[in-house]
CSV table of C-alpha atoms and ligand atoms in Angstrom, one decimal:
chain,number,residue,atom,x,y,z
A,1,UNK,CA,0.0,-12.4,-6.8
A,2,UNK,CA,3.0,-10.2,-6.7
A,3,UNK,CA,6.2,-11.6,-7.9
A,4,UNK,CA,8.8,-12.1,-5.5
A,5,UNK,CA,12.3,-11.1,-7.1
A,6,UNK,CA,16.3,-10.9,-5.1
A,7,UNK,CA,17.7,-7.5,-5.2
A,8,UNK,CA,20.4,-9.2,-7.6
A,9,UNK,CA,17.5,-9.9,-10.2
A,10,UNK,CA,15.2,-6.8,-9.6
A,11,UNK,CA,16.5,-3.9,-10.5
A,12,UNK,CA,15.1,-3.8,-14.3
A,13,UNK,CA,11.6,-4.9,-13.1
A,14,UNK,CA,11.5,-2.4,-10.5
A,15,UNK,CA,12.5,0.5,-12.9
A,16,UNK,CA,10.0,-0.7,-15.6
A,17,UNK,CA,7.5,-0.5,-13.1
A,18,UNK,CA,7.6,2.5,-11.7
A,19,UNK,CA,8.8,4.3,-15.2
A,20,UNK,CA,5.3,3.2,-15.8
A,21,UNK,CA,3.7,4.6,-13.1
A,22,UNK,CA,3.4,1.8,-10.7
A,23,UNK,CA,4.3,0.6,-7.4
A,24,UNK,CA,6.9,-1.7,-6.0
A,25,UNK,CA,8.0,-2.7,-2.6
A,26,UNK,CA,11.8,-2.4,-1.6
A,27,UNK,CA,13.8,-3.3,1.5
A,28,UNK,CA,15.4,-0.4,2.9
A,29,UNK,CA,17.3,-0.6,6.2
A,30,UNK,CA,14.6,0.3,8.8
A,31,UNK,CA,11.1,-1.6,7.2
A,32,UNK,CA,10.1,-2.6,3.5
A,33,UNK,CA,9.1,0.2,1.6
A,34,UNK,CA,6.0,0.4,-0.8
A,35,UNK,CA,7.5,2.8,-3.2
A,36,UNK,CA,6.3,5.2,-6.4
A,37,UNK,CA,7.7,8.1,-8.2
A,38,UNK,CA,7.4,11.2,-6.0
A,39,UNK,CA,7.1,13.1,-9.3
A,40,UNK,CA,3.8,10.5,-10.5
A,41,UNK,CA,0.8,11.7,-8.9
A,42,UNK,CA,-1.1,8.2,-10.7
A,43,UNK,CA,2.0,6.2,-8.9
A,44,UNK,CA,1.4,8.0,-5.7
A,45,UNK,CA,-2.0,7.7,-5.5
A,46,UNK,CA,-1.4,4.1,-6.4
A,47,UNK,CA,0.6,3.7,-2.7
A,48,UNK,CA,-2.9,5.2,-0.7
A,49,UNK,CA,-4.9,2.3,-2.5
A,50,UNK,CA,-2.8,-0.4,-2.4
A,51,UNK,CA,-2.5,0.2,1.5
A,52,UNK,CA,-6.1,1.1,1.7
A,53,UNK,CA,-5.2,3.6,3.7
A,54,UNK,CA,-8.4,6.0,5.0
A,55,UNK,CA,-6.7,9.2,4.8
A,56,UNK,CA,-3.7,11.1,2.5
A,57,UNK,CA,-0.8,11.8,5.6
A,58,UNK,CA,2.0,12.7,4.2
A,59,UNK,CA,5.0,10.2,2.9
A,60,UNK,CA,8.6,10.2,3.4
A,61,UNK,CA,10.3,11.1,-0.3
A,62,UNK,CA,13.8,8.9,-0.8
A,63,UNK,CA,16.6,10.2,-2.1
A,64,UNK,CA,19.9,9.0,-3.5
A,65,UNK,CA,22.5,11.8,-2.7
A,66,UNK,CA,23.0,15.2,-1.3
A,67,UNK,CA,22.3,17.0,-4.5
A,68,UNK,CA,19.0,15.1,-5.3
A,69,UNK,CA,18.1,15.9,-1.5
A,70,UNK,CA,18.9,20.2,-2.4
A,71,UNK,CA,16.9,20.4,-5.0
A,72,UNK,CA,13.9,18.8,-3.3
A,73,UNK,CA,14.1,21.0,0.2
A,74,UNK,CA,16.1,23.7,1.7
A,75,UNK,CA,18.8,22.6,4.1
A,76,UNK,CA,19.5,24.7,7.2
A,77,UNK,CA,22.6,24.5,8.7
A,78,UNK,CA,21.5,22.1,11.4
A,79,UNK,CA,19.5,19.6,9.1
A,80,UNK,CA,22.1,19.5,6.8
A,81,UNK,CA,24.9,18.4,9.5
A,82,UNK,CA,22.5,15.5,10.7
A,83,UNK,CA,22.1,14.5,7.0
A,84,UNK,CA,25.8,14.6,6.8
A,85,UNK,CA,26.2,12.8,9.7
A,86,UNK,CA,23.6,10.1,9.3
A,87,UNK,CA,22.9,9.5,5.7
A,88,UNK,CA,22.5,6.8,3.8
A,89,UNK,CA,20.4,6.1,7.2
A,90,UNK,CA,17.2,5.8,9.0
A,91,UNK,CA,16.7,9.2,10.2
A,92,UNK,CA,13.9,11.4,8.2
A,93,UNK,CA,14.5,15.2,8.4
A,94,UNK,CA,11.2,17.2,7.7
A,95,UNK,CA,12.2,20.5,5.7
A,96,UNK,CA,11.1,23.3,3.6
A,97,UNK,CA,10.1,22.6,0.5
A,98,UNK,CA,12.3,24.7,-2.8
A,99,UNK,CA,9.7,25.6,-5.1
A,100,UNK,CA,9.1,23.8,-8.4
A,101,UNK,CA,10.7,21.0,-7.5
A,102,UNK,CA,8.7,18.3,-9.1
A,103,UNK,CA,7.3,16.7,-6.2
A,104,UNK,CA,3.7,15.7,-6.7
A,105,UNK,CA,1.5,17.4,-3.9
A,106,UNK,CA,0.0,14.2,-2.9
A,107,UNK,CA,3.4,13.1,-1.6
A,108,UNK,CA,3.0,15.8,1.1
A,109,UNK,CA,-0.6,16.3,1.3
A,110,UNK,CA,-0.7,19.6,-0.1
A,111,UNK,CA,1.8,20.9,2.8
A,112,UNK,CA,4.5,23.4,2.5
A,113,UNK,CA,7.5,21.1,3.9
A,114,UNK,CA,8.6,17.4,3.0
A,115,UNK,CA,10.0,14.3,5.2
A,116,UNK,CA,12.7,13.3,3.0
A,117,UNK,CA,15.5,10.5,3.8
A,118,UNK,CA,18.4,8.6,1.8
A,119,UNK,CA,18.6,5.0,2.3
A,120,UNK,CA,20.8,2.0,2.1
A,121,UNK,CA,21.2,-0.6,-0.2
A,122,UNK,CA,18.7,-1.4,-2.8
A,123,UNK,CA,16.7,1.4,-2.4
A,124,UNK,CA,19.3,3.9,-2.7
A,125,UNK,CA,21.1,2.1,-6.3
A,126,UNK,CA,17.3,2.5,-7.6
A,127,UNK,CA,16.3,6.0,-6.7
A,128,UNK,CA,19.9,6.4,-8.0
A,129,UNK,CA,18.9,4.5,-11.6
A,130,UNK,CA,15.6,6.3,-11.7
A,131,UNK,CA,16.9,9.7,-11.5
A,132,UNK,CA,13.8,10.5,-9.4
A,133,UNK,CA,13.2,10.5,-5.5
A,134,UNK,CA,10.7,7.4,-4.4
A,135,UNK,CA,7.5,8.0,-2.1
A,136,UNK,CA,7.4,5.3,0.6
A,137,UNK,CA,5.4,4.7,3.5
A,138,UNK,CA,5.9,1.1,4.8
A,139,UNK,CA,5.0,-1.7,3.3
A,140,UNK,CA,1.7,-2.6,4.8
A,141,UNK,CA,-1.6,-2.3,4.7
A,142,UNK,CA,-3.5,0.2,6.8
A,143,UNK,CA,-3.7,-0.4,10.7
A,144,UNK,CA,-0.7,-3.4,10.3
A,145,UNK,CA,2.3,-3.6,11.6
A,146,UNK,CA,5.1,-2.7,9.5
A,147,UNK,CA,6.9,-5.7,7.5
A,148,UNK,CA,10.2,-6.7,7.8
A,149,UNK,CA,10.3,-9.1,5.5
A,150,UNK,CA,9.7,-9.8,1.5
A,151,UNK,CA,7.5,-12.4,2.6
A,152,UNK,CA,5.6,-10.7,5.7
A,153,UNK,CA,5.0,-7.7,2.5
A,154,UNK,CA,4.2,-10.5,0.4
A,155,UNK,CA,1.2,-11.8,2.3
A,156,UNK,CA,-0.6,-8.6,3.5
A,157,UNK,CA,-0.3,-6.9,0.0
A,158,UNK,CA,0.5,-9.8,-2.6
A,159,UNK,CA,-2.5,-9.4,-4.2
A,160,UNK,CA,-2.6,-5.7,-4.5
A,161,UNK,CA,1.0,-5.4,-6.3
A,162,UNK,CA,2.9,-6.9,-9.0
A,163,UNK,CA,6.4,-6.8,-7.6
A,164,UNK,CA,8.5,-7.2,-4.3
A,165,UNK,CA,11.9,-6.8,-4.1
A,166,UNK,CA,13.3,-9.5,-2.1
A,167,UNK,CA,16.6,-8.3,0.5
A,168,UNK,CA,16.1,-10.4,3.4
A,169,UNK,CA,15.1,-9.0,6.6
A,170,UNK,CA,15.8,-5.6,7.4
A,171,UNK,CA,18.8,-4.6,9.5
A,172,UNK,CA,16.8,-1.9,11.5
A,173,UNK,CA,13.6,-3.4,12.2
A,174,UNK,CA,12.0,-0.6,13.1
A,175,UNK,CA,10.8,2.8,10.8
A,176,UNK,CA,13.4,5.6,10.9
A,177,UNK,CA,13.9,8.6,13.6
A,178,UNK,CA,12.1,11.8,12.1
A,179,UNK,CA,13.0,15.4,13.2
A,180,UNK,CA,12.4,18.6,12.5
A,181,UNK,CA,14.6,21.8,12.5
A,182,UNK,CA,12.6,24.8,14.7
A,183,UNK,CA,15.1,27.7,14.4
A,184,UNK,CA,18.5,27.0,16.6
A,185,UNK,CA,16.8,23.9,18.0
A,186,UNK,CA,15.8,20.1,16.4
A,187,UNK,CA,12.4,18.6,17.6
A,188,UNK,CA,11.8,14.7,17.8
A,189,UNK,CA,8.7,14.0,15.4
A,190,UNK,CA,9.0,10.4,15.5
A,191,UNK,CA,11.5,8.1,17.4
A,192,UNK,CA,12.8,5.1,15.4
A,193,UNK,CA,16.4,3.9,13.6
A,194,UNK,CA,18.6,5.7,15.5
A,195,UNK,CA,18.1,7.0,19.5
A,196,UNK,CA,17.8,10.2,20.5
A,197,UNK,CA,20.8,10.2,22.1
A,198,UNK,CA,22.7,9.6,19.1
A,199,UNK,CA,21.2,12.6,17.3
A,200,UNK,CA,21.9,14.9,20.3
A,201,UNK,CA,25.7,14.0,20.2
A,202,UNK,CA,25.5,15.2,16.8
A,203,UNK,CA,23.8,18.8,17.3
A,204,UNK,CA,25.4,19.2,20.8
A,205,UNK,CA,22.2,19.3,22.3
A,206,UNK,CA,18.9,17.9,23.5
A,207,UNK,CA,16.5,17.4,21.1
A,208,UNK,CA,12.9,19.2,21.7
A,209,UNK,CA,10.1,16.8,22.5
A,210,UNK,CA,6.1,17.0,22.9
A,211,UNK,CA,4.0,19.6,21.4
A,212,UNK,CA,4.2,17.6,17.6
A,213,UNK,CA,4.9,14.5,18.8
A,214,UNK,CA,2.9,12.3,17.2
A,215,UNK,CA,4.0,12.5,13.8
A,216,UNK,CA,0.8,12.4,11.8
A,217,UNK,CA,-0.8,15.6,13.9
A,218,UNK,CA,1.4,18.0,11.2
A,219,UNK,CA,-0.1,16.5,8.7
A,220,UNK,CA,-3.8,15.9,10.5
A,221,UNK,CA,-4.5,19.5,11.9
A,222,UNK,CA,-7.3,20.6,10.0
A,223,UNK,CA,-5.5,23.7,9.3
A,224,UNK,CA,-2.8,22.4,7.1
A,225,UNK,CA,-5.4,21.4,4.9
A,226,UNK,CA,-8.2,24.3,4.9
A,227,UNK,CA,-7.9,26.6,1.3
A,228,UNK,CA,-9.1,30.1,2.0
A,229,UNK,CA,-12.6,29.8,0.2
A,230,UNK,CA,-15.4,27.6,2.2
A,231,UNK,CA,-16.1,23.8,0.9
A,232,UNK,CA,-19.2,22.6,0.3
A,233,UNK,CA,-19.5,19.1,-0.2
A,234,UNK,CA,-22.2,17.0,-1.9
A,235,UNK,CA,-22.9,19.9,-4.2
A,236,UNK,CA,-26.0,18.8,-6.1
A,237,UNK,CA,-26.1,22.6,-7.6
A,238,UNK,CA,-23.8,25.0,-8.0
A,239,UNK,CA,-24.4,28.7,-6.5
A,240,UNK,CA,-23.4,31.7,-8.2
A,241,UNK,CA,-20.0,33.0,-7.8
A,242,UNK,CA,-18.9,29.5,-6.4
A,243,UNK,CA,-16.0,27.6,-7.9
A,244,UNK,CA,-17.1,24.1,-9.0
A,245,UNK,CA,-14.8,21.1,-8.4
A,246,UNK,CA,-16.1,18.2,-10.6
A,247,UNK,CA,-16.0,14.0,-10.4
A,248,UNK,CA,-17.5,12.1,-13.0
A,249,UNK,CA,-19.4,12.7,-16.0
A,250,UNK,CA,-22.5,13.8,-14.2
A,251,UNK,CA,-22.5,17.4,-13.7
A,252,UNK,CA,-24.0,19.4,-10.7
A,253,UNK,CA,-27.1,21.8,-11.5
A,254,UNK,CA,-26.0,24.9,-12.3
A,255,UNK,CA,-22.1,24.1,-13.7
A,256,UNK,CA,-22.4,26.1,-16.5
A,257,UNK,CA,-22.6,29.5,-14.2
A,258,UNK,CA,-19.6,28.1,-11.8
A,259,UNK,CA,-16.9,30.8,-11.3
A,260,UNK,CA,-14.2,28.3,-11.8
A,261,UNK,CA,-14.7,24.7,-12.8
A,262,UNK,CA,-11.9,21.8,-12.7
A,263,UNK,CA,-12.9,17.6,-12.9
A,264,UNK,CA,-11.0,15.8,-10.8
A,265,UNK,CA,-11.2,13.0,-13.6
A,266,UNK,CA,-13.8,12.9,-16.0
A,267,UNK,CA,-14.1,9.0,-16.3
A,268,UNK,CA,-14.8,8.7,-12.8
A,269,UNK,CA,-11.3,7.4,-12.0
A,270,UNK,CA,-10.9,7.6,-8.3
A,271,UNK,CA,-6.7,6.7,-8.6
A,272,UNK,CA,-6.6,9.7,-11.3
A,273,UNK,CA,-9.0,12.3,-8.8
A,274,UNK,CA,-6.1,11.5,-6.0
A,275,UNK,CA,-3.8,12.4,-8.0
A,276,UNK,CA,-5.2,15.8,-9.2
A,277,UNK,CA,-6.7,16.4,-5.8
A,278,UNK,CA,-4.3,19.0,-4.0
A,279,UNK,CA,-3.1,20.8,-7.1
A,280,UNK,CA,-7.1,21.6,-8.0
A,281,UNK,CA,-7.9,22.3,-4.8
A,282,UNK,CA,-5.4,25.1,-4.6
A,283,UNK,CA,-5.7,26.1,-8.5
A,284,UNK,CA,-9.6,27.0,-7.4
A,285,UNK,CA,-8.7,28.2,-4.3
A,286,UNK,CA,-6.6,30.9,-6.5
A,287,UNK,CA,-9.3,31.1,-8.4
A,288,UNK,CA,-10.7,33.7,-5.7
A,289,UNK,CA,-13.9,32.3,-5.5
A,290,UNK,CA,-15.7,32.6,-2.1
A,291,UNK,CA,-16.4,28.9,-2.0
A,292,UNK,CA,-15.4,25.3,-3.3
A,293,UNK,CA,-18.7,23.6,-3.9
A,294,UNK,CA,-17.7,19.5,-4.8
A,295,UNK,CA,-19.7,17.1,-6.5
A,296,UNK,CA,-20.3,14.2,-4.7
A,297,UNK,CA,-17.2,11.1,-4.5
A,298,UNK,CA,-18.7,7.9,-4.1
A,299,UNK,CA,-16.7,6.2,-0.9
A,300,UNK,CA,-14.6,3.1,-2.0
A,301,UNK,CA,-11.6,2.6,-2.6
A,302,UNK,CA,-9.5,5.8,-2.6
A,303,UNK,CA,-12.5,7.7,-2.2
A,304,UNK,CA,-12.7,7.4,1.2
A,305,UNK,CA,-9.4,9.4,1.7
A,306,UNK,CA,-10.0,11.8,-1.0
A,307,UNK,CA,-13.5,12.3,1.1
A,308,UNK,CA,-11.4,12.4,4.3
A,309,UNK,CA,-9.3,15.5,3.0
A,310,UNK,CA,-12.4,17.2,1.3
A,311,UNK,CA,-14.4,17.2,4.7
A,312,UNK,CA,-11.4,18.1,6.7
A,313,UNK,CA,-11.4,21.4,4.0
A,314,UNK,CA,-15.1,21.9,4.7
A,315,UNK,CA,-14.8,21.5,8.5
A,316,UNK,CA,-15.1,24.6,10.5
A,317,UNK,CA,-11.7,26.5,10.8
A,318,UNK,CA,-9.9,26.1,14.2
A,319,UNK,CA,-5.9,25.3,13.6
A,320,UNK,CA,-5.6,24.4,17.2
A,321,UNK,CA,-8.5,21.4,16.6
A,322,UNK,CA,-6.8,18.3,15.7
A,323,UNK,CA,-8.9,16.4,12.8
A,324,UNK,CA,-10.2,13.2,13.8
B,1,TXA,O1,11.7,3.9,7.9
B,1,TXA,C1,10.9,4.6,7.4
B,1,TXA,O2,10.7,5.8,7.6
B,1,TXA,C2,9.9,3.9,6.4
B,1,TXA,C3,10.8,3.4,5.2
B,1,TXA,C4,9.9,2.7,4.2
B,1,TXA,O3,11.5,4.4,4.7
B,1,TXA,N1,8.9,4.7,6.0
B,1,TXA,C5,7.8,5.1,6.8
B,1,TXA,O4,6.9,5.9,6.1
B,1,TXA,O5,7.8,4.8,7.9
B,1,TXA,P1,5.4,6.1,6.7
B,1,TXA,O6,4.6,6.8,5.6
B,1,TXA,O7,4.8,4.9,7.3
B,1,TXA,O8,5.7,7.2,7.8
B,1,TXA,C6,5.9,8.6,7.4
B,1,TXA,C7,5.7,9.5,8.6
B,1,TXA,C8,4.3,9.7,8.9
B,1,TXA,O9,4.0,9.5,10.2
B,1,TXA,C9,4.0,11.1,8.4
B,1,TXA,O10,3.0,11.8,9.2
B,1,TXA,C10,5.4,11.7,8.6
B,1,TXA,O11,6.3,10.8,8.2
B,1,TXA,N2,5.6,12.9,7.7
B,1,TXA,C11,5.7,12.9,6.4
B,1,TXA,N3,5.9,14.1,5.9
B,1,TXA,C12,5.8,15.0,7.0
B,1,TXA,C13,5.9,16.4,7.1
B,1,TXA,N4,6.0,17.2,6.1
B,1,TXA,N5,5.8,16.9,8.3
B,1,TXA,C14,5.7,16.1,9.4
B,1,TXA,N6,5.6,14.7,9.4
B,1,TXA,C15,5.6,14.2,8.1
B,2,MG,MG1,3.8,3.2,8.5
């Protein structure tokens, strides 16, 4: 069962943990947080399993300050007036990505822009300790409400992690606001933390709603995810000319002959294949190879999302079909 620890005692537990890799859940001001290093693929990954969650969506990165924030995403004028104006706080802005900024791709699900926020509190002195920005979707497993307290966390994922960070219930309550800057405008992508009304006080304007409301449809539109070769999964045998991506140490007929060959982890570790997932997907992708062929995942545990992403690759391409 995971330990239950007051922000006044937690702080070196919480750091040891996630220098190592692991997960920890933190009150923030809007909902607990179950938070990794943004930077760890293995830590990230870690989140998707203890949640059990079906599918890779994308996760909010936190930061500590403005220049952490900078050199994750480009600010445009208007995001970076409602960051100035609302952080530490729970509005999310979604932004473009600055190359090479450390972020592991399974924080984003492979996509070109990031969700990022600065809390209050606890979260913020620890992100500000680690030196690194902390993935963290809320604290609950898949489907559940999120908590809003250590215990609430405590009880749906006590037995999944070894550590939550005690800070009483959360002010908020609810998850935070997200937008989006589109050009001279700022559209709505999730309500939460703070009302609209707030935010358009700020900007001098209404925000832009509909359309990608919904927040998870960025993320879920098949398109976001497709490479530009095919994918072909179950692979049993490899054609010629087709890239090969690997799982296991059982290898499809026909490896030797692949264009391009990467094993998403060769001990059959489904935490470690997450983690490699987007980055080998896109290395064979470069690759040029016409098409992906993957050897089969077996289903449980995290390999139901890494099978969710792979068949969204393989399905047929249509960026206006929403994946299901
Ligand atoms: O208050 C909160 O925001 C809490 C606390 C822990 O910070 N976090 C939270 O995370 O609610 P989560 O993972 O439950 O929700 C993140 C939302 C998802 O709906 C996801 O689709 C969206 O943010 N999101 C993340 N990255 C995105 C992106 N690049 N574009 C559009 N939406 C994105
Ligand atoms: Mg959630």
């Amino acid at each position: 069962m995971a330990e239950i620890l007051a922000v006044g005692e937690a702080m070196e537990r919480a750091l040891a943990l996630l220098r190592g890799g692991d997960v920890v859940a933190i009150p923030t001001e809007t909902v607990y947080g179950l938070a990794g290093d943004a930077t760890n693929g293995v830590g990230v990954a870690r989140i998707f399993e203890a949640k059990g969650r079906p599918r890779f969506n994308p996760l909010i990165a936190h930061v500590a300050d403005m220049g952490m924030a900078e050199r994750i995403a480009l600010f445009d004028p208007l995001s970076k007036k409602l960051a100035l104006a609302f952080w530490p706080g729970p509005l999310t802005l979604v932004l473009p990505q600055r190359p090479g900024n450390g972020i592991h791709p399974l924080v984003t699900a492979g996509l070109d822009t990031i969700a990022l926020r600065m809390p209050r509190g606890f979260g913020g002195e620890l992100i500000a300790r680690l030196g690194r920005p902390l993935a963290a979707p809320s604290a609950n497993s898949s489907g559940r409400i999120s908590a809003t307290t250590a215990q609430a966390v405590a009880a749906d994922l006590g037995a999944r992690i070894k550590l939550v960070v005690d800070g009483g219930a959360t002010p908020v309550g609810l998850e935070s606001t997200i937008v989006k800057a589109e050009g001279s405008a700022v559209r709505l992508l999730r309500p939460g933390g703070i009302a609209a009304g707030e935010i358009e006080a700020v900007i001098g304007m209404k925000l832009l709603r509909g359309g990608a409301v919904g927040v998870e449809a960025p993320g879920m539109l098949a398109s976001h995810y497709a490479p530009g070769a095919a994918v072909r999964l179950n692979a049993g045998t490899v054609a010629e000319g087709e890239a090969l991506l690997a799982f296991g140490s059982l290898r499809a007929e026909g490896w030797r002959h692949a264009a391009a060959f990467l094993n998403l982890s060769v001990s059959g570790d489904l935490r470690e294949a997450a983690s490699n997932l987007f980055s080998y997907m896109q290395d064979l992708d470069r690759s040029g190879a016409q098409t992906i062929a993957v050897e089969p995942i077996p289903l449980d545990g995290l390999g139901e999302a890494i099978n969710d992403r792979l068949s969204r690759a393989a399905a047929p391409r249509d960026n206006t079909q929403p994946a299901t």
